Tab-separated table of C-alpha atoms in Angstrom:
chain	number	residue	atom	x	y	z
A	31	UNK	CA	223.165	101.410	47.011
A	32	UNK	CA	224.711	98.760	49.253
A	33	UNK	CA	225.279	96.525	46.213
A	34	UNK	CA	227.407	99.058	44.362
A	35	UNK	CA	228.964	101.043	47.237
A	36	UNK	CA	232.405	99.681	46.344
A	37	UNK	CA	232.075	100.889	42.762
A	38	UNK	CA	231.076	104.363	43.951
A	39	UNK	CA	233.934	104.417	46.452
A	40	UNK	CA	236.440	103.596	43.723
A	41	UNK	CA	235.140	106.534	41.703
A	42	UNK	CA	235.592	108.739	44.767
A	43	UNK	CA	239.182	107.538	45.209
A	44	UNK	CA	239.974	108.161	41.554
A	45	UNK	CA	238.533	111.669	41.754
A	46	UNK	CA	240.590	112.661	44.767
A	47	UNK	CA	243.770	111.095	43.427
A	48	UNK	CA	243.435	113.730	40.695
A	49	UNK	CA	242.421	116.684	42.863
A	50	UNK	CA	244.473	116.229	46.053
A	51	UNK	CA	247.707	117.366	44.335
A	52	UNK	CA	245.919	120.586	43.369
A	53	UNK	CA	245.237	121.417	47.021
A	54	UNK	CA	248.784	120.507	48.043
A	55	UNK	CA	250.267	122.692	45.319
A	56	UNK	CA	248.032	125.602	46.329
A	57	UNK	CA	249.021	125.141	49.979
A	58	UNK	CA	245.481	125.638	51.299
A	59	UNK	CA	242.783	123.897	53.281
A	60	UNK	CA	240.035	123.429	50.693
A	61	UNK	CA	236.651	124.826	51.672
A	62	UNK	CA	234.913	124.349	48.328
A	63	UNK	CA	235.699	123.807	44.663
A	64	UNK	CA	234.633	125.971	41.758
A	65	UNK	CA	235.828	126.421	38.180
A	66	UNK	CA	238.265	123.542	38.301
A	67	UNK	CA	240.155	124.592	41.421
A	68	UNK	CA	239.963	124.614	45.206
A	69	UNK	CA	238.970	127.695	47.207
A	70	UNK	CA	239.968	128.303	50.819
A	71	UNK	CA	237.689	129.345	53.678
A	72	UNK	CA	235.500	132.440	53.298
A	73	UNK	CA	236.230	133.707	56.818
A	74	UNK	CA	238.840	133.440	59.611
A	75	UNK	CA	241.584	131.867	57.505
A	76	UNK	CA	242.711	128.450	58.707
A	77	UNK	CA	240.738	128.875	61.946
A	78	UNK	CA	237.494	128.568	60.000
A	79	UNK	CA	235.486	125.735	61.516
A	80	UNK	CA	235.433	123.478	58.432
A	81	UNK	CA	239.207	122.993	58.206
A	82	UNK	CA	239.206	119.535	59.789
A	83	UNK	CA	236.956	117.998	57.168
A	84	UNK	CA	239.678	117.998	54.501
A	85	UNK	CA	242.191	115.972	56.559
A	86	UNK	CA	239.260	113.865	57.812
A	87	UNK	CA	238.416	113.091	54.206
A	88	UNK	CA	242.035	112.149	53.566
A	89	UNK	CA	242.055	109.817	56.585
A	90	UNK	CA	238.863	108.144	55.344
A	91	UNK	CA	240.538	107.525	51.988
A	92	UNK	CA	243.788	106.376	53.580
A	93	UNK	CA	241.973	103.940	55.886
A	94	UNK	CA	240.360	102.315	52.857
A	95	UNK	CA	243.272	102.364	50.408
A	96	UNK	CA	246.523	102.715	52.426
A	97	UNK	CA	247.600	105.103	49.658
A	98	UNK	CA	250.477	107.162	51.075
A	99	UNK	CA	249.383	110.248	49.122
A	100	UNK	CA	246.285	110.576	51.304
A	101	UNK	CA	248.256	110.238	54.559
A	102	UNK	CA	250.796	112.830	53.406
A	103	UNK	CA	248.032	115.271	52.487
A	104	UNK	CA	246.189	114.710	55.776
A	105	UNK	CA	249.324	115.570	57.742
A	106	UNK	CA	250.091	118.603	55.578
A	107	UNK	CA	246.606	119.904	56.319
A	108	UNK	CA	246.623	119.164	60.031
A	109	UNK	CA	249.971	120.929	60.434
A	110	UNK	CA	248.161	124.036	59.213
A	111	UNK	CA	245.414	123.452	61.755
A	112	UNK	CA	247.706	122.948	64.733
A	113	UNK	CA	249.437	126.224	63.853
A	114	UNK	CA	246.084	127.853	64.673
A	115	UNK	CA	246.541	126.985	68.354
A	116	UNK	CA	248.855	130.016	68.540
A	117	UNK	CA	246.303	132.248	66.807
A	118	UNK	CA	243.767	131.114	69.401
A	119	UNK	CA	241.403	134.130	69.237
A	120	UNK	CA	239.580	132.749	66.200
A	121	UNK	CA	239.075	129.230	67.572
A	122	UNK	CA	235.697	128.467	69.103
A	123	UNK	CA	233.319	125.596	69.944
A	124	UNK	CA	234.179	123.804	66.687
A	125	UNK	CA	237.514	122.383	67.782
A	126	UNK	CA	235.842	118.980	67.627
A	127	UNK	CA	235.140	119.350	63.930
A	128	UNK	CA	238.649	120.707	63.372
A	129	UNK	CA	240.819	118.362	65.396
A	130	UNK	CA	238.945	115.112	66.056
A	131	UNK	CA	238.887	114.538	62.293
A	132	UNK	CA	242.534	115.552	61.813
A	133	UNK	CA	244.994	114.931	64.638
A	134	UNK	CA	242.472	112.700	66.407
A	135	UNK	CA	242.084	110.579	63.296
A	136	UNK	CA	245.856	110.389	62.900
A	137	UNK	CA	246.211	109.138	66.456
A	138	UNK	CA	243.341	106.672	66.112
A	139	UNK	CA	244.757	105.127	62.953
A	140	UNK	CA	248.389	104.941	64.124
A	141	UNK	CA	248.710	104.718	67.893
A	142	UNK	CA	248.695	100.908	67.933
A	143	UNK	CA	251.280	100.507	65.174
A	144	UNK	CA	253.402	103.580	65.954
A	145	UNK	CA	252.985	104.655	69.616
A	146	UNK	CA	255.961	107.004	69.610
A	147	UNK	CA	255.205	108.542	66.239
A	148	UNK	CA	251.583	109.223	67.114
A	149	UNK	CA	252.325	110.878	70.462
A	150	UNK	CA	252.199	114.408	69.070
A	151	UNK	CA	248.841	113.737	67.398
A	152	UNK	CA	247.473	112.671	70.780
A	153	UNK	CA	248.882	115.769	72.452
A	154	UNK	CA	247.403	118.051	69.804
A	155	UNK	CA	243.985	116.425	70.110
A	156	UNK	CA	244.052	116.776	73.896
A	157	UNK	CA	245.047	120.416	73.415
A	158	UNK	CA	241.941	120.915	71.281
A	159	UNK	CA	239.796	119.180	73.898
A	160	UNK	CA	241.182	121.487	76.572
A	161	UNK	CA	240.292	124.517	74.458
A	162	UNK	CA	236.745	123.220	74.079
A	163	UNK	CA	236.580	122.490	77.804
A	164	UNK	CA	237.646	126.082	78.427
A	165	UNK	CA	234.437	127.241	76.760
A	166	UNK	CA	232.304	125.361	79.276
A	167	UNK	CA	230.250	127.640	81.497
A	168	UNK	CA	229.442	125.831	84.777
A	169	UNK	CA	225.870	127.162	84.701
A	170	UNK	CA	225.277	124.506	82.074
A	171	UNK	CA	226.445	125.028	78.510
A	172	UNK	CA	229.407	125.325	76.129
A	173	UNK	CA	229.673	128.809	74.698
A	174	UNK	CA	229.578	128.953	70.907
A	175	UNK	CA	231.192	132.050	69.383
A	176	UNK	CA	233.637	134.647	70.662
A	177	UNK	CA	231.858	137.992	70.354
A	178	UNK	CA	230.963	139.561	73.712
A	179	UNK	CA	227.309	139.959	72.810
A	180	UNK	CA	227.167	136.227	72.032
A	181	UNK	CA	228.535	135.190	75.418
A	182	UNK	CA	225.389	133.209	76.159
A	183	UNK	CA	224.919	131.654	72.709
A	184	UNK	CA	224.795	127.876	72.373
A	185	UNK	CA	224.141	126.127	69.058
A	186	UNK	CA	222.938	122.722	67.922
A	187	UNK	CA	226.171	122.150	65.961
A	188	UNK	CA	228.042	121.655	69.232
A	189	UNK	CA	226.397	118.260	69.729
A	190	UNK	CA	228.868	116.955	67.136
A	191	UNK	CA	231.818	118.516	68.973
A	192	UNK	CA	231.030	116.774	72.245
A	193	UNK	CA	232.665	113.592	70.960
A	194	UNK	CA	236.038	115.306	71.400
A	195	UNK	CA	235.323	115.691	75.127
A	196	UNK	CA	234.118	112.110	75.525
A	197	UNK	CA	237.292	110.962	73.737
A	198	UNK	CA	239.465	113.056	76.049
A	199	UNK	CA	237.905	111.516	79.164
A	200	UNK	CA	238.532	108.009	77.863
A	201	UNK	CA	242.066	108.853	76.833
A	202	UNK	CA	243.059	110.553	80.099
A	203	UNK	CA	240.710	108.689	82.491
A	204	UNK	CA	239.635	112.150	83.667
A	205	UNK	CA	235.827	112.401	83.950
A	206	UNK	CA	235.697	116.199	83.808
A	207	UNK	CA	235.605	116.324	80.001
A	208	UNK	CA	232.729	113.840	79.771
A	209	UNK	CA	230.877	115.530	82.629
A	210	UNK	CA	230.933	118.843	80.753
A	211	UNK	CA	229.779	117.103	77.574
A	212	UNK	CA	226.827	115.498	79.379
A	213	UNK	CA	225.796	118.768	81.006
A	214	UNK	CA	225.780	120.471	77.605
A	215	UNK	CA	223.896	117.570	76.015
A	216	UNK	CA	221.292	117.727	78.785
A	217	UNK	CA	220.837	121.456	78.184
A	218	UNK	CA	220.487	120.823	74.438
A	219	UNK	CA	217.895	118.134	75.043
A	220	UNK	CA	215.932	120.477	77.299
A	221	UNK	CA	216.212	123.720	75.322
A	222	UNK	CA	216.726	122.805	71.650
A	223	UNK	CA	214.621	119.741	70.858
A	224	UNK	CA	211.025	120.688	70.079
A	225	UNK	CA	207.992	118.456	70.682
A	226	UNK	CA	207.716	117.578	66.967
A	227	UNK	CA	211.364	116.421	66.776
A	228	UNK	CA	212.682	119.514	65.026
A	229	UNK	CA	215.492	121.488	66.655
A	230	UNK	CA	216.437	125.126	67.135
A	231	UNK	CA	219.741	126.393	65.796
A	232	UNK	CA	220.665	129.055	68.399
A	233	UNK	CA	219.509	129.368	72.009
A	234	UNK	CA	220.757	132.214	74.186
A	235	UNK	CA	221.459	131.307	77.810
A	236	UNK	CA	221.998	133.781	80.640
A	237	UNK	CA	225.729	133.265	81.298
A	238	UNK	CA	225.310	134.154	84.974
A	239	UNK	CA	222.305	131.990	85.838
A	240	UNK	CA	221.893	129.374	83.083
A	241	UNK	CA	218.305	130.445	82.399
A	242	UNK	CA	217.001	130.489	78.832
A	243	UNK	CA	216.903	134.009	77.404
A	244	UNK	CA	215.750	133.616	73.792
A	245	UNK	CA	215.870	131.637	70.578
A	246	UNK	CA	217.641	133.362	67.703
A	247	UNK	CA	217.430	132.741	63.955
A	248	UNK	CA	220.573	131.176	62.551
A	249	UNK	CA	221.501	129.633	59.231
A	250	UNK	CA	217.982	128.516	58.398
A	251	UNK	CA	215.033	130.309	56.855
A	252	UNK	CA	213.618	132.157	59.871
A	253	UNK	CA	213.162	132.189	63.625
A	254	UNK	CA	211.417	128.981	64.647
A	255	UNK	CA	212.012	127.218	61.325
A	256	UNK	CA	213.879	123.956	60.815
A	257	UNK	CA	217.306	124.355	59.231
A	258	UNK	CA	217.978	120.918	57.821
A	259	UNK	CA	221.661	120.749	58.662
A	260	UNK	CA	220.803	121.659	62.239
A	261	UNK	CA	218.472	118.663	62.252
A	262	UNK	CA	221.356	116.516	60.958
A	263	UNK	CA	223.719	117.838	63.648
A	264	UNK	CA	221.126	116.973	66.264
A	265	UNK	CA	220.360	113.535	64.814
A	266	UNK	CA	223.994	112.455	64.537
A	267	UNK	CA	225.102	114.342	67.639
A	268	UNK	CA	222.581	112.713	69.976
A	269	UNK	CA	223.328	109.320	68.424
A	270	UNK	CA	227.008	109.840	69.227
A	271	UNK	CA	226.117	111.041	72.725
A	272	UNK	CA	224.208	107.792	73.258
A	273	UNK	CA	227.108	105.706	71.938
A	274	UNK	CA	229.439	107.516	74.352
A	275	UNK	CA	227.186	107.324	77.419
A	276	UNK	CA	224.478	104.674	76.827
A	277	UNK	CA	221.991	107.252	78.161
A	278	UNK	CA	218.601	106.254	76.722
A	279	UNK	CA	217.383	109.848	76.797
A	280	UNK	CA	219.917	110.732	74.116
A	281	UNK	CA	218.907	107.740	72.011
A	282	UNK	CA	215.253	108.719	72.253
A	283	UNK	CA	216.116	112.277	71.213
A	284	UNK	CA	218.067	110.964	68.222
A	285	UNK	CA	215.089	108.847	67.158
A	286	UNK	CA	212.668	111.774	67.464
A	287	UNK	CA	214.900	114.033	65.378
A	288	UNK	CA	215.487	111.226	62.876
A	289	UNK	CA	211.761	110.666	62.424
A	290	UNK	CA	211.245	114.367	61.757
A	291	UNK	CA	214.120	114.462	59.263
A	292	UNK	CA	213.036	111.337	57.395
A	293	UNK	CA	209.495	112.672	57.066
A	294	UNK	CA	210.898	115.686	55.195
A	295	UNK	CA	213.173	113.936	52.677
A	296	UNK	CA	212.240	115.091	49.197
A	297	UNK	CA	210.824	112.570	46.700
A	298	UNK	CA	214.135	112.696	44.794
A	299	UNK	CA	216.078	111.842	47.961
A	300	UNK	CA	217.589	115.316	48.311
A	301	UNK	CA	217.279	117.694	51.259
A	302	UNK	CA	215.835	121.195	51.355
A	303	UNK	CA	218.020	123.745	53.115
A	304	UNK	CA	215.206	124.427	55.575
A	305	UNK	CA	212.229	122.146	56.093
A	306	UNK	CA	210.044	125.235	56.594
A	307	UNK	CA	211.251	127.217	53.582
A	308	UNK	CA	208.574	128.721	51.296
A	309	UNK	CA	206.937	126.324	48.880
A	310	UNK	CA	208.634	126.563	45.506
A	311	UNK	CA	211.859	127.987	46.948
A	312	UNK	CA	214.658	125.902	45.449
A	313	UNK	CA	217.349	125.844	48.092
A	314	UNK	CA	218.926	122.431	48.602
A	315	UNK	CA	221.611	121.506	51.100
A	316	UNK	CA	223.096	118.127	50.359
A	317	UNK	CA	225.508	118.476	53.285
A	318	UNK	CA	222.499	117.985	55.537
A	319	UNK	CA	221.435	114.873	53.638
A	320	UNK	CA	224.918	113.353	53.661
A	321	UNK	CA	225.444	114.037	57.379
A	322	UNK	CA	221.989	112.712	58.234
A	323	UNK	CA	222.698	109.549	56.246
A	324	UNK	CA	225.773	108.911	58.415
A	325	UNK	CA	223.808	109.528	61.600
A	326	UNK	CA	220.949	107.304	60.458
A	327	UNK	CA	223.316	104.425	59.734
A	328	UNK	CA	224.792	104.687	63.220
A	329	UNK	CA	221.277	104.902	64.656
A	330	UNK	CA	220.339	101.748	62.750
A	331	UNK	CA	223.437	100.004	64.076
A	332	UNK	CA	222.749	100.765	67.735
A	333	UNK	CA	218.980	100.156	67.604
A	334	UNK	CA	218.809	97.294	65.113
A	335	UNK	CA	215.939	99.147	63.426
A	336	UNK	CA	216.175	98.763	59.648
A	337	UNK	CA	213.961	101.793	58.955
A	338	UNK	CA	216.882	104.099	59.712
A	339	UNK	CA	219.218	102.180	57.402
A	340	UNK	CA	216.630	102.318	54.612
A	341	UNK	CA	216.243	106.074	55.061
A	342	UNK	CA	220.020	106.535	54.994
A	343	UNK	CA	220.330	104.591	51.760
A	344	UNK	CA	217.490	106.598	50.265
A	345	UNK	CA	219.449	109.785	50.994
A	346	UNK	CA	222.683	108.354	49.585
A	347	UNK	CA	220.883	107.145	46.461
A	348	UNK	CA	219.523	110.655	45.937
A	349	UNK	CA	223.000	112.146	46.186
A	350	UNK	CA	224.566	109.605	43.830
A	351	UNK	CA	221.743	109.751	41.298
A	352	UNK	CA	221.412	113.530	41.099
A	353	UNK	CA	224.271	115.469	42.669
A	354	UNK	CA	227.695	113.893	42.148
A	355	UNK	CA	230.144	115.450	39.695
A	356	UNK	CA	232.591	112.831	38.433
A	357	UNK	CA	234.125	114.989	35.695
A	358	UNK	CA	237.898	115.270	35.503
A	359	UNK	CA	237.924	119.073	35.314
A	360	UNK	CA	236.246	119.597	38.733
A	361	UNK	CA	237.978	119.067	42.063
A	362	UNK	CA	235.121	118.151	44.400
A	363	UNK	CA	232.213	115.748	44.034
A	364	UNK	CA	229.003	116.650	45.869
A	365	UNK	CA	227.008	119.477	44.281
A	366	UNK	CA	224.079	121.567	45.544
A	367	UNK	CA	225.590	122.215	48.950
A	368	UNK	CA	224.398	125.384	50.699
A	369	UNK	CA	226.254	126.781	53.693
A	370	UNK	CA	223.508	129.081	54.974
A	371	UNK	CA	220.010	129.910	53.782
A	372	UNK	CA	220.558	133.676	53.587
A	373	UNK	CA	224.338	133.894	53.002
A	374	UNK	CA	225.073	133.032	49.393
A	375	UNK	CA	228.652	134.309	49.858
A	376	UNK	CA	229.535	131.196	51.847
A	377	UNK	CA	228.214	129.004	49.049
A	378	UNK	CA	224.833	128.144	47.565
A	379	UNK	CA	224.232	125.114	45.339
A	380	UNK	CA	227.950	124.506	44.985
A	381	UNK	CA	230.490	121.917	46.050
A	382	UNK	CA	231.584	122.342	49.692
A	383	UNK	CA	234.258	120.121	51.186
A	384	UNK	CA	232.429	118.999	54.300
A	385	UNK	CA	229.640	117.779	52.049
A	386	UNK	CA	232.243	115.610	50.337
A	387	UNK	CA	233.455	114.426	53.736
A	388	UNK	CA	230.029	113.193	54.839
A	389	UNK	CA	229.361	111.652	51.429
A	390	UNK	CA	232.597	109.673	51.708
A	391	UNK	CA	231.879	108.680	55.306
A	392	UNK	CA	228.435	107.436	54.277
A	393	UNK	CA	229.810	105.371	51.388
A	394	UNK	CA	232.583	104.058	53.640
A	395	UNK	CA	229.972	102.881	56.147
A	396	UNK	CA	228.136	101.051	53.375
A	397	UNK	CA	231.421	99.651	52.105
A	398	UNK	CA	232.672	98.510	55.509
A	399	UNK	CA	235.793	100.706	55.604
A	400	UNK	CA	234.662	103.561	57.884
A	401	UNK	CA	237.157	103.896	60.801
A	402	UNK	CA	234.519	105.913	62.732
A	403	UNK	CA	236.602	109.010	63.355
A	404	UNK	CA	234.025	110.535	65.709
A	405	UNK	CA	234.819	108.091	68.512
C-alpha cells in the first residue's frame, strides 16, 4: 500500500471534486451516500454526532491539495455546525468529533498564516471544549447522552473526544480541561478495558458516588461482546491520550486493545461489525477497520514497533482491494460501513461519511500529508 498511496489519494481527490458540489448544492452535512446522492443525518439534524467528519474530510483534502473548493466547503459545513451551539439541547459528549475536526482544523491550518482571520475558529473550538467540560461529573467521568435515565452513562467513544480537552488546556494554559480528560481516561482504563484487551461500549456509573453500576449493551452484538468500532475508538483514543500526556498506562492500554483488534482482522483484511457475532453472520463495519488503521499507524509511530504499521497497512489494503467505489455515479467511496449491529436504519453495508473520513486520514498518513487534526 505504501508504494501506491499517492495514486489512491489522487483517486480520492478526483472523486470528491465531483461529489463535493452535490453536497454544497443540497445544503446539507452528508451522513452517507446512496443512489448517486448524499443523505443527511438520520437523527438530531445538524447536531448529530457525525457532522464534523465532513468538514474534517474537506480539511484533509485541502491540506494535501490547497484546492480552494475544499476549504470553501469545509467552512460552509462548519458554519452549520456552529449554529448548533444555539440549539444546545441536542449536543452531547461528541463535541470533539464535531468541532475538533471542523473549527479546530480550520484554526490549526490557518492560525500561523492568518492569526486574525482564524480567531473565530479558535473561539468556536474553545466553546465546544467548554460544552464538553460541562458534561464532566467530578465523581469521575464525562456523561455521554442527555436523557435523564442515562445520567450515569459513559461510553468508549468518548476516548476520541478527550483530545478536544487536551487541546483546550494547551491553547489556554488552563489545566482544568486536561485534568478532566485524564480523570475520564483513568475511569475508562479501569472500567472499560477487559483483561483480554477487548472493551465495553457502555458502562453506567452512579452519578452521585462514581461507583460502577452496570455494563449495558450498545451498538454491538450483545452484552459483553466486542463491537469492533468500540475497539477502534479505544485503540486510537488511548493512543491519543498517551500522545497528549506521555502516561505509559495509556500506551499499554492502547497496545492491549490493538493486539486484540489485530488478532480479529478477517483474512480479507476487512472487519466484522462485532468480533463476537455469530459465525456465518455477514455484518462488516469498515469504519472500524479504517479508524483502527489510523490508530495503529500512530501507535507504530510512538512505539517504533513495525507490527502495528504492518497491521494498519493490511487493513487499508483490504479496504482498497474490496470495498472502495470509484464510480462516477456514486458520491462516497468506502462501502460496507455499518453504523450499529442491530439498527439497519442508520446504515448497514453502505457508504457512511465518517468511514470515508478515516479512509482518507489513513491514506494521508501513508502519503505524508496528514495534518493530524486530533491534536
